[in-house]
Coordinates of C-alpha atoms in Angstrom, one line a residue:
Chain A
M21 CA -5.7 -10.4 51.4
K22 CA -7.2 -6.9 52.0
L23 CA -4.5 -5.3 49.8
A24 CA -5.2 -7.8 47.0
A25 CA -8.9 -7.1 47.2
R26 CA -8.4 -3.4 47.1
R27 CA -6.0 -3.7 44.1
R28 CA -8.6 -5.8 42.3
L29 CA -11.2 -3.1 43.0
A30 CA -8.9 -0.5 41.6
N31 CA -8.2 -2.6 38.6
L32 CA -12.0 -2.9 38.1
G33 CA -12.4 0.8 38.3
V34 CA -9.8 1.3 35.5
L35 CA -11.2 -1.5 33.4
A36 CA -14.9 -0.9 33.7
P37 CA -15.3 2.3 31.6
P38 CA -13.4 1.1 28.5
L39 CA -14.9 -2.4 28.8
L40 CA -18.5 -1.1 29.1
W41 CA -17.9 1.4 26.3
T42 CA -16.5 -1.1 23.9
M43 CA -19.3 -3.6 24.6
L44 CA -22.0 -0.9 24.2
F45 CA -20.6 1.0 21.2
M46 CA -18.6 -1.6 19.3
F47 CA -19.7 -5.1 20.1
V48 CA -23.4 -4.5 20.3
P49 CA -23.6 -2.4 17.1
Y50 CA -21.6 -4.9 15.1
A51 CA -23.9 -7.7 16.4
I52 CA -27.0 -5.7 15.6
M53 CA -25.7 -5.1 12.1
F54 CA -25.0 -8.8 11.7
A55 CA -28.6 -9.6 12.8
Y56 CA -30.0 -6.9 10.5
S57 CA -28.3 -8.5 7.5
F58 CA -30.7 -11.4 7.9
Y59 CA -33.8 -9.3 8.2
R60 CA -36.2 -8.7 5.3
K61 CA -37.5 -5.4 4.1
Q62 CA -41.3 -5.1 4.2
F63 CA -42.3 -1.6 3.6
P64 CA -42.2 0.5 5.8
I65 CA -40.4 -1.7 8.3
F66 CA -37.9 -4.5 8.5
I67 CA -39.0 -7.8 9.9
P68 CA -36.8 -10.4 11.5
D69 CA -36.9 -13.4 9.2
I70 CA -33.8 -15.4 9.4
Q71 CA -32.8 -16.1 5.8
F72 CA -30.0 -15.5 3.4
G73 CA -32.0 -13.5 0.8
N74 CA -29.9 -10.4 1.2
Y75 CA -26.6 -12.2 0.7
L76 CA -28.1 -14.2 -2.2
L77 CA -29.2 -11.0 -3.9
L78 CA -25.7 -9.5 -3.5
L79 CA -24.2 -12.4 -5.3
T80 CA -26.7 -12.9 -8.0
D81 CA -27.9 -9.3 -8.9
P82 CA -25.3 -7.8 -11.3
Q83 CA -26.3 -4.4 -9.9
Y84 CA -24.4 -5.3 -6.7
Y85 CA -21.7 -7.7 -7.7
T86 CA -20.4 -5.5 -10.5
V87 CA -20.0 -2.6 -8.0
L88 CA -18.2 -5.0 -5.7
L89 CA -15.8 -6.1 -8.4
R90 CA -15.3 -2.5 -9.5
T91 CA -14.5 -1.5 -5.9
L92 CA -11.9 -4.3 -5.7
K93 CA -10.4 -3.2 -9.0
I94 CA -10.2 0.5 -8.0
A95 CA -8.8 -0.4 -4.5
L96 CA -6.2 -2.6 -6.2
L97 CA -5.2 0.2 -8.7
V98 CA -5.0 2.7 -5.9
A99 CA -2.8 0.4 -3.8
L100 CA -0.5 -0.3 -6.7
A101 CA -0.3 3.3 -7.9
S102 CA 0.5 4.6 -4.4
L103 CA 3.1 1.9 -4.0
F104 CA 4.9 2.9 -7.2
L105 CA 4.9 6.5 -6.1
A106 CA 5.6 5.9 -2.4
Y107 CA 8.5 3.5 -2.8
P108 CA 11.0 5.6 -4.7
L109 CA 10.2 8.5 -2.4
A110 CA 10.8 6.4 0.8
Y111 CA 13.9 4.8 -0.8
F112 CA 15.3 8.2 -1.7
L113 CA 14.8 9.6 1.8
V114 CA 16.3 6.6 3.6
F115 CA 19.2 5.7 1.3
K116 CA 20.1 8.9 -0.5
I117 CA 19.7 11.7 2.0
R118 CA 22.7 11.7 4.3
S119 CA 21.8 14.4 6.7
A120 CA 19.4 13.0 9.4
R121 CA 17.9 16.4 9.9
V122 CA 17.0 16.9 6.2
R123 CA 15.7 13.4 6.1
A124 CA 13.4 14.0 9.1
G125 CA 12.2 17.3 7.5
L126 CA 11.4 15.7 4.2
Y127 CA 9.6 12.8 5.9
M128 CA 7.5 15.3 7.8
A129 CA 6.7 17.0 4.5
V130 CA 5.4 13.7 3.2
I131 CA 3.2 12.8 6.1
V132 CA 1.9 16.3 6.9
P133 CA -0.7 16.3 4.1
L134 CA -2.2 13.2 5.8
W135 CA -3.6 15.4 8.5
V136 CA -4.5 18.4 6.4
S137 CA -8.2 17.5 6.0
Y138 CA -9.1 14.5 3.9
L139 CA -12.2 16.3 2.6
L140 CA -10.3 19.4 1.4
R141 CA -7.8 17.3 -0.4
A142 CA -10.5 15.3 -2.2
Y143 CA -12.4 18.5 -3.0
T144 CA -9.4 20.3 -4.4
W145 CA -9.1 17.6 -7.1
K146 CA -12.6 18.5 -8.2
T147 CA -11.5 22.1 -8.7
I148 CA -8.3 21.0 -10.4
L149 CA -9.9 18.4 -12.8
G150 CA -13.2 20.0 -13.5
S151 CA -14.1 21.3 -17.0
Q152 CA -14.0 24.9 -15.5
G153 CA -11.0 23.9 -13.4
V154 CA -7.3 24.7 -13.0
L155 CA -5.9 22.0 -15.2
N156 CA -8.3 22.6 -18.1
S157 CA -7.9 26.3 -18.1
F158 CA -4.1 25.8 -17.9
L159 CA -4.2 23.5 -20.9
V160 CA -6.3 25.9 -22.9
W161 CA -4.3 28.9 -21.8
T162 CA -1.0 27.3 -23.0
G163 CA -2.7 26.2 -26.2
L164 CA -2.4 22.5 -25.6
L165 CA -6.1 22.2 -25.8
S166 CA -8.4 24.2 -28.0
E167 CA -11.3 23.9 -25.6
P168 CA -11.9 22.5 -22.1
T169 CA -12.4 18.8 -21.9
D170 CA -14.7 17.1 -19.4
L171 CA -12.8 13.8 -19.7
L172 CA -10.8 14.5 -16.6
L173 CA -13.4 14.4 -13.9
Y174 CA -16.3 12.1 -12.9
N175 CA -14.8 8.8 -14.0
Q176 CA -12.8 5.9 -12.5
F177 CA -9.6 7.7 -13.4
S178 CA -10.4 10.7 -11.3
V179 CA -11.4 8.5 -8.4
V180 CA -8.1 6.5 -8.6
L181 CA -6.1 9.6 -8.9
T182 CA -7.7 11.3 -5.9
L183 CA -7.6 8.3 -3.6
T184 CA -4.0 7.6 -4.6
Y185 CA -3.1 11.1 -3.8
I186 CA -4.9 10.9 -0.5
F187 CA -3.3 7.6 0.6
I188 CA 0.3 8.0 -0.5
P189 CA 1.5 9.1 2.9
F190 CA -0.1 6.0 4.4
V191 CA 2.1 3.9 2.1
V192 CA 5.3 5.9 2.5
M193 CA 5.2 5.6 6.3
P194 CA 5.5 1.8 6.7
I195 CA 8.0 1.5 3.7
Y196 CA 10.1 4.2 5.2
T197 CA 10.2 2.4 8.5
A198 CA 11.0 -1.0 6.8
L199 CA 13.8 0.5 4.8
E200 CA 15.3 2.3 7.8
K201 CA 15.5 -1.0 9.7
I202 CA 17.7 -2.6 7.0
P203 CA 21.2 -2.8 8.3
R204 CA 23.5 -0.7 6.1
N205 CA 26.3 -3.2 6.3
L206 CA 24.2 -5.8 4.5
V207 CA 24.0 -3.4 1.5
E208 CA 27.7 -2.6 1.9
A209 CA 28.5 -6.3 2.0
S210 CA 26.7 -6.8 -1.2
H211 CA 28.6 -4.0 -2.8
D212 CA 31.9 -5.3 -1.5
C213 CA 31.1 -8.7 -3.0
G214 CA 31.0 -6.9 -6.4
V215 CA 27.3 -7.0 -6.8
G216 CA 25.9 -4.1 -8.9
P217 CA 23.5 -1.6 -7.4
V218 CA 20.5 -2.9 -9.3
Q219 CA 21.1 -6.5 -8.3
T220 CA 21.8 -5.4 -4.7
F221 CA 18.5 -3.6 -4.7
L222 CA 16.6 -6.6 -6.1
S223 CA 18.2 -9.3 -3.9
V224 CA 18.8 -7.4 -0.6
T225 CA 16.9 -4.2 -0.2
L226 CA 13.6 -5.1 -1.9
P227 CA 13.1 -8.4 -0.1
L228 CA 13.9 -6.9 3.3
S229 CA 11.3 -4.1 2.7
V230 CA 8.5 -6.5 1.9
P231 CA 6.8 -6.1 5.3
G232 CA 6.6 -2.3 4.8
I233 CA 5.2 -2.8 1.2
L234 CA 2.6 -5.2 2.5
A235 CA 1.6 -2.9 5.3
G236 CA 1.3 0.1 3.0
V237 CA -0.5 -1.7 0.3
T238 CA -3.0 -3.1 2.8
F239 CA -3.6 0.3 4.3
A240 CA -4.3 1.9 0.9
F241 CA -6.5 -1.0 -0.2
C242 CA -8.6 -1.1 2.9
L243 CA -9.0 2.6 3.1
T244 CA -10.1 2.8 -0.5
F245 CA -12.4 -0.1 -0.2
G246 CA -14.6 1.6 2.3
D247 CA -14.5 5.2 1.0
F248 CA -17.6 6.9 -0.3
V249 CA -16.7 10.5 0.0
A250 CA -14.2 10.7 -2.9
P251 CA -16.4 8.7 -5.3
T252 CA -19.3 11.0 -4.5
L253 CA -17.1 14.1 -5.1
V254 CA -15.0 13.2 -8.1
G255 CA -16.6 9.9 -9.4
G256 CA -19.3 9.6 -12.0
P257 CA -22.0 6.9 -12.5
N258 CA -19.3 4.5 -13.8
A259 CA -17.2 4.9 -10.7
T260 CA -19.8 4.1 -8.0
M261 CA -18.1 2.2 -5.2
I262 CA -19.5 -0.3 -2.7
A263 CA -19.6 2.2 0.2
S264 CA -21.8 4.6 -1.9
V265 CA -24.2 1.7 -2.5
I266 CA -24.3 1.0 1.3
Q267 CA -24.9 4.7 1.9
S268 CA -27.9 4.8 -0.4
Q269 CA -29.4 1.6 1.1
F270 CA -29.4 3.5 4.5
G271 CA -30.7 6.7 2.8
T272 CA -32.9 7.0 -0.3
A273 CA -33.3 3.2 -0.9
L274 CA -34.3 2.7 2.7
N275 CA -33.3 -1.0 2.7
W276 CA -31.4 -1.4 5.9
P277 CA -31.2 -5.2 5.8
L278 CA -29.5 -5.1 2.4
G279 CA -27.2 -2.3 3.5
A280 CA -26.3 -4.3 6.6
A281 CA -25.5 -7.4 4.4
L282 CA -23.3 -5.2 2.2
S283 CA -21.6 -3.8 5.2
I284 CA -20.9 -7.3 6.5
V285 CA -19.4 -8.2 3.2
V286 CA -17.1 -5.2 3.3
L287 CA -16.2 -6.0 6.9
I288 CA -15.3 -9.5 6.0
I289 CA -13.2 -8.5 2.9
V290 CA -11.3 -5.9 4.8
L291 CA -10.6 -8.3 7.8
A292 CA -9.6 -11.0 5.3
I293 CA -7.1 -8.7 3.5
I294 CA -5.6 -7.6 6.8
S295 CA -5.2 -11.2 8.2
L296 CA -3.8 -12.3 4.8
S297 CA -1.2 -9.6 4.8
D298 CA -0.4 -10.4 8.4
R299 CA 0.2 -14.0 7.5
F300 CA 2.3 -13.1 4.4
E301 CA 4.4 -10.8 6.5
R302 CA 5.0 -13.5 9.2
A303 CA 5.9 -16.1 6.5
G304 CA 8.3 -13.6 4.9
R305 CA 9.9 -12.8 8.2
L306 CA 10.6 -16.5 8.8
N307 CA 12.2 -16.9 5.3
L308 CA 14.6 -14.1 5.9
G309 CA 15.6 -15.5 9.3
Chain B
M12 CA 35.3 1.1 14.0
S13 CA 36.1 -1.7 11.7
T14 CA 34.1 0.0 9.0
L15 CA 36.5 2.9 8.8
P16 CA 38.7 1.5 5.9
S17 CA 35.7 1.2 3.6
Q18 CA 34.5 4.8 4.4
P19 CA 36.3 6.6 1.5
G20 CA 35.0 3.9 -0.8
I21 CA 31.4 4.6 0.1
R22 CA 31.9 8.3 -0.3
R23 CA 33.4 7.9 -3.8
R24 CA 30.6 5.6 -4.8
R25 CA 27.9 8.0 -3.6
R26 CA 29.4 11.0 -5.3
A27 CA 29.4 9.3 -8.6
D28 CA 25.9 7.9 -8.0
P29 CA 23.8 8.6 -11.1
S30 CA 20.7 7.2 -9.4
F31 CA 20.8 10.0 -6.9
W32 CA 19.6 12.7 -9.3
L33 CA 17.1 10.3 -10.9
L34 CA 15.6 9.5 -7.5
A35 CA 15.8 13.1 -6.4
G36 CA 13.9 14.3 -9.5
L37 CA 11.3 11.6 -8.9
A38 CA 11.0 12.5 -5.2
S39 CA 10.6 16.2 -6.0
L40 CA 7.8 15.4 -8.5
I41 CA 6.0 13.3 -6.0
L42 CA 6.3 16.0 -3.3
A43 CA 5.1 18.6 -5.8
F44 CA 2.1 16.3 -6.5
L45 CA 1.4 16.1 -2.7
Y46 CA 1.4 19.8 -2.3
L47 CA -0.3 20.9 -5.6
P48 CA -3.8 20.7 -4.2
V49 CA -2.8 22.6 -1.0
V50 CA -1.2 25.3 -3.1
V51 CA -4.3 25.5 -5.4
L52 CA -6.6 25.8 -2.4
I53 CA -4.6 28.7 -0.9
V54 CA -4.0 30.5 -4.2
F55 CA -7.6 30.4 -5.3
S56 CA -8.9 31.5 -1.9
F57 CA -7.4 35.0 -2.8
N58 CA -8.4 34.9 -6.5
D59 CA -10.9 37.5 -7.7
N60 CA -13.0 35.1 -9.8
I61 CA -15.9 32.8 -9.0
V62 CA -14.5 29.9 -11.0
T63 CA -11.1 28.3 -10.4
T64 CA -9.6 29.0 -13.8
L65 CA -6.1 30.1 -14.8
P66 CA -4.8 32.7 -15.4
L67 CA -5.4 34.3 -12.0
K68 CA -7.3 37.6 -11.9
G69 CA -6.8 39.9 -9.0
F70 CA -6.1 39.6 -5.3
T71 CA -9.2 39.7 -3.0
W72 CA -10.2 39.2 0.6
H73 CA -13.8 38.8 -0.7
W74 CA -14.1 35.1 0.0
Y75 CA -12.9 35.5 3.5
Q76 CA -15.5 38.2 4.1
A77 CA -18.2 36.1 2.5
M78 CA -17.2 33.2 4.7
L79 CA -17.4 35.4 7.9
A80 CA -20.9 36.6 6.8
N81 CA -22.1 33.0 6.1
E82 CA -24.1 32.1 9.2
D83 CA -24.7 28.5 8.3
M84 CA -20.9 28.0 7.9
L85 CA -20.2 29.7 11.2
A86 CA -22.8 27.6 13.0
A87 CA -21.1 24.5 11.4
I88 CA -17.7 25.6 12.7
G89 CA -19.2 26.0 16.1
N90 CA -20.7 22.5 15.9
S91 CA -17.4 21.0 14.8
L92 CA -15.5 22.7 17.7
Y93 CA -18.1 21.4 20.2
V94 CA -18.1 17.8 18.7
A95 CA -14.3 17.6 18.4
T96 CA -13.7 19.0 22.0
V97 CA -16.1 16.7 23.7
A98 CA -15.2 13.7 21.6
T99 CA -11.5 14.3 22.4
A100 CA -12.2 14.4 26.1
L101 CA -14.2 11.2 25.7
T102 CA -11.4 9.4 23.8
L103 CA -9.0 10.3 26.6
V104 CA -11.3 9.3 29.4
I105 CA -11.9 5.9 27.8
G106 CA -8.7 5.4 25.9
V107 CA -6.1 6.1 28.6
P108 CA -7.6 3.5 31.0
A109 CA -7.9 1.1 28.1
A110 CA -4.2 1.5 27.3
F111 CA -3.5 0.8 31.0
A112 CA -5.7 -2.3 31.0
I113 CA -4.0 -3.6 27.9
D114 CA -0.5 -2.9 29.3
R115 CA -1.0 -4.2 32.8
A116 CA -4.2 -5.9 33.7
D117 CA -4.9 -9.5 33.1
F118 CA -8.5 -10.4 32.5
P119 CA -10.5 -13.0 30.6
G120 CA -11.2 -11.8 27.0
K121 CA -8.2 -9.4 27.0
T122 CA -7.2 -10.3 23.5
A123 CA -10.8 -9.9 22.2
F124 CA -11.0 -6.6 24.0
R125 CA -7.8 -5.3 22.4
R126 CA -8.9 -6.4 18.9
L127 CA -12.3 -4.8 19.4
V128 CA -10.8 -1.4 20.6
M129 CA -8.5 -1.4 17.6
L130 CA -11.1 -2.3 15.0
P131 CA -12.4 1.2 14.1
L132 CA -8.8 2.0 13.2
T133 CA -8.8 -0.6 10.4
L134 CA -12.4 -0.7 9.4
P135 CA -13.9 1.9 7.1
G136 CA -15.6 4.7 8.9
I137 CA -18.9 3.9 7.1
I138 CA -19.0 0.5 9.0
T139 CA -18.6 2.2 12.4
G140 CA -21.2 4.9 11.5
I141 CA -23.8 2.5 10.2
S142 CA -23.5 0.0 13.0
M143 CA -23.9 2.7 15.6
L144 CA -26.8 4.1 13.6
N145 CA -28.5 0.7 13.8
M146 CA -28.1 0.6 17.5
F147 CA -29.3 4.2 18.2
R148 CA -32.4 3.6 16.1
M149 CA -33.1 0.3 17.8
L150 CA -32.8 2.0 21.2
G151 CA -35.1 4.8 20.0
F152 CA -32.4 7.6 20.2
N153 CA -32.8 10.7 18.2
L154 CA -29.8 11.6 16.1
S155 CA -28.0 14.8 17.2
L156 CA -24.6 16.2 17.7
E157 CA -24.3 14.1 20.8
T158 CA -24.7 10.8 18.9
V159 CA -22.0 12.2 16.6
I160 CA -19.8 12.7 19.6
M161 CA -20.3 9.1 20.7
G162 CA -19.5 7.9 17.2
H163 CA -16.3 10.0 17.0
G164 CA -15.3 9.0 20.5
T165 CA -15.7 5.3 19.5
A166 CA -13.9 5.6 16.2
L167 CA -10.9 7.6 17.7
I168 CA -10.3 5.7 20.9
A169 CA -7.9 3.5 19.0
I170 CA -5.7 6.5 18.3
V171 CA -5.3 7.3 22.0
V172 CA -4.9 3.6 22.9
T173 CA -2.1 3.0 20.4
Q174 CA -0.1 6.1 21.4
V175 CA -0.5 5.8 25.2
Y176 CA 0.1 2.0 25.1
A177 CA 3.4 2.5 23.1
R178 CA 4.6 5.0 25.7
L179 CA 3.6 2.8 28.6
Q180 CA 5.6 -0.1 27.1
R181 CA 8.7 2.0 27.3
F182 CA 8.0 3.4 30.7
D183 CA 10.3 2.1 33.4
R184 CA 8.0 0.5 36.0
R185 CA 10.7 0.5 38.6
L186 CA 9.9 4.1 39.1
E187 CA 6.4 3.2 40.3
E188 CA 7.8 0.6 42.6
A189 CA 10.2 3.1 44.0
S190 CA 7.4 5.5 44.6
G191 CA 5.5 2.7 46.4
D192 CA 8.6 1.8 48.5
L193 CA 8.8 5.5 49.6
G194 CA 5.3 5.3 50.9
G195 CA 3.4 6.8 48.0
K196 CA -0.2 5.7 47.8
P197 CA -1.3 4.3 44.4
W198 CA -3.1 7.4 43.4
Q199 CA -0.1 9.6 44.4
T200 CA 2.1 7.3 42.4
F201 CA -0.2 7.6 39.4
L202 CA -0.5 11.4 39.6
M203 CA 3.1 12.2 40.4
V204 CA 5.1 9.5 38.7
T205 CA 3.1 7.7 36.0
L206 CA 1.0 10.5 34.5
P207 CA 3.9 13.0 34.1
N208 CA 5.8 10.3 32.2
I209 CA 3.0 9.6 29.7
R210 CA 1.7 13.2 29.7
S211 CA 3.1 14.1 26.2
A212 CA 1.6 11.0 24.7
V213 CA -1.8 11.8 26.2
I214 CA -1.8 15.4 25.0
G215 CA -0.3 14.5 21.6
S216 CA -2.9 11.8 20.9
G217 CA -5.6 14.1 22.2
L218 CA -4.6 16.7 19.6
L219 CA -4.5 14.1 16.9
A220 CA -8.0 12.9 17.9
F221 CA -9.2 16.5 17.8
T222 CA -7.8 17.1 14.3
L223 CA -9.3 13.9 13.0
S224 CA -12.7 14.5 14.6
F225 CA -12.7 18.0 13.1
D226 CA -12.3 16.4 9.7
E227 CA -14.5 13.4 10.1
I228 CA -17.3 12.6 7.5
P229 CA -18.2 8.9 7.3
V230 CA -19.3 8.5 10.9
T231 CA -20.8 12.0 11.1
F232 CA -22.8 11.4 8.0
F233 CA -24.9 8.6 9.6
L234 CA -25.1 9.9 13.1
T235 CA -26.0 13.5 12.8
G236 CA -29.4 14.9 13.0
R237 CA -30.3 18.4 11.7
D238 CA -27.1 20.0 12.8
N239 CA -24.1 19.9 10.4
T240 CA -20.4 19.8 11.3
L241 CA -18.1 21.8 9.1
P242 CA -17.0 18.9 6.9
M243 CA -20.6 17.9 6.4
Y244 CA -21.5 21.5 5.5
I245 CA -18.7 21.6 3.0
Y246 CA -19.6 18.2 1.6
S247 CA -23.2 19.1 1.0
T248 CA -22.3 22.5 -0.4
L249 CA -19.9 20.8 -2.9
R250 CA -22.6 18.6 -4.2
R251 CA -24.5 21.8 -5.2
G252 CA -21.6 23.5 -6.7
I253 CA -18.2 25.1 -5.9
T254 CA -17.7 28.5 -4.4
P255 CA -14.3 30.0 -3.5
E256 CA -15.7 30.5 0.0
I257 CA -14.8 26.9 0.5
N258 CA -11.2 27.7 -0.5
A259 CA -11.1 30.4 2.1
I260 CA -12.3 28.2 5.0
G261 CA -10.1 25.5 3.6
T262 CA -7.1 27.7 3.8
I263 CA -7.9 28.5 7.4
I264 CA -8.3 24.8 8.2
V265 CA -5.0 24.0 6.6
V266 CA -3.2 26.7 8.6
V267 CA -4.8 25.7 11.9
S268 CA -4.3 22.0 11.4
L269 CA -0.6 22.5 10.4
G270 CA -0.2 24.3 13.8
L271 CA -1.9 21.4 15.6
I272 CA 0.0 18.8 13.7
F273 CA 3.4 20.3 14.6
L274 CA 2.3 20.6 18.2
S275 CA 1.1 17.0 18.4
I276 CA 4.2 15.6 16.6
S277 CA 6.6 17.5 18.9
L278 CA 4.7 16.1 21.9
L279 CA 4.5 12.5 20.5
R280 CA 8.2 12.4 19.8
D281 CA 9.8 10.3 22.5
P282 CA 11.7 12.4 25.0
Q283 CA 14.4 9.7 25.1
R284 CA 17.4 11.9 25.6
R285 CA 16.0 13.2 28.9
P286 CA 16.2 10.8 31.8
A287 CA 12.7 10.0 33.1
S288 CA 13.6 11.2 36.6
A289 CA 14.4 14.7 35.3
K290 CA 10.7 15.3 34.9
P291 CA 9.1 15.7 38.2
G292 CA 5.4 16.5 38.3

């Protein structure tokens, strides 16, 4: 009895700090934000007034829903672009490199940029794409352009390019893991049955790597969806994304309730995408036995 | 060894594989794409020209000297080191017990707790930053580097929890039972058996948290007062214009984080080949 009591006390000692911390710094802030989203702005303060005005505004004012749709579009483009670049890379590493050591080295080379400062990698694209930048001066130098163009920077293209670049490692990682798990003898069996390499890829390798694809695409999509740093650095007025709008609601626009409602919308979309991809993945796993 | 007869067949097929070179070319292009900005950053930190244009002019240390003379930037580096160090300590103090709780304890609301701890890993940083800003303002807190630390700590706990939890799952608990049977008190068992076995996961995830905190913008943006961290300083400088000084500090960051990355990866790698008992405290 005494021992059990003491063990329970020890358990409580271990449990209490993380529990208290998560309550105070995660649960309470999310709850406050949720409450704020129903407040109303009344200069210079916000008053509690339970109504759905903020949400209604988001859905009816084109100023907001166009940005939301654009963010969805950019996130989708980034997810697809990074998938098309990441898949061949992961496939090459897993199936074409025979030396385990070379494979591990190349894998490291792919994921290392992930940790070399997000900000610096976003910023460098500004110096590459700018009208006084590396690419422009290179094109003029080689004579491909007669004068620098400013078409490369401050648009949706530069945002998609920069974010794709930043998130590729996030997509390579899960696809690599999924491809590595595929039993080689399944591929060999398909070859032995006389099935060509393309058909084998389409009917064996690709379906078995779907969990990795889903995880990677979800990562890239969700990370893009909430990003405001890259759009600020390399995006123009036509590339404003939802997180930048949220940021301005908490800054210059000083409309916290609206900003909170936008944050809740982002939160719901991200969580919905994650659970959707979870469900797809589970369904896929059942199909493949 | 039943696969032996097919072995020569595989080899023949691979050697004549035309897709190898196609994929190799594609993979090299993508790798080049991944490293292009890093190379640009480093090359232009030594280029004797205020704009980042080709062709290169001359070699110079000027931007490194300018950086060392820039007191705002040095103060920002100091702030970043302070924030990252304390935030890392915080994530370990909260994250390691949290991993233990998820691995071993049974308590009501455990699933909800696990989901909540992991949430900042999947949610955009802006959500974490803004929700904490709301709370600090409601409580009447002034924003400072300390509120940034609390934000980073909260956002990065999930990193420590996932890594330490993964290691705990593979940890052979019979070792703890053996320690108990030999008369070890719970705290002795923890310090001399459990901790040494998860030590590399703790240190590795700590280094990872440090690197990520040093680089963090979204949470910092909303929770900082007058003091800037280095990424915030760079971010606000960039909106005014570009100077190669940023390339110089960037190059230093790249070199330092590469060092930290290799250190943390070698620590996080599972020491599977060594038997657990071969690592006494």
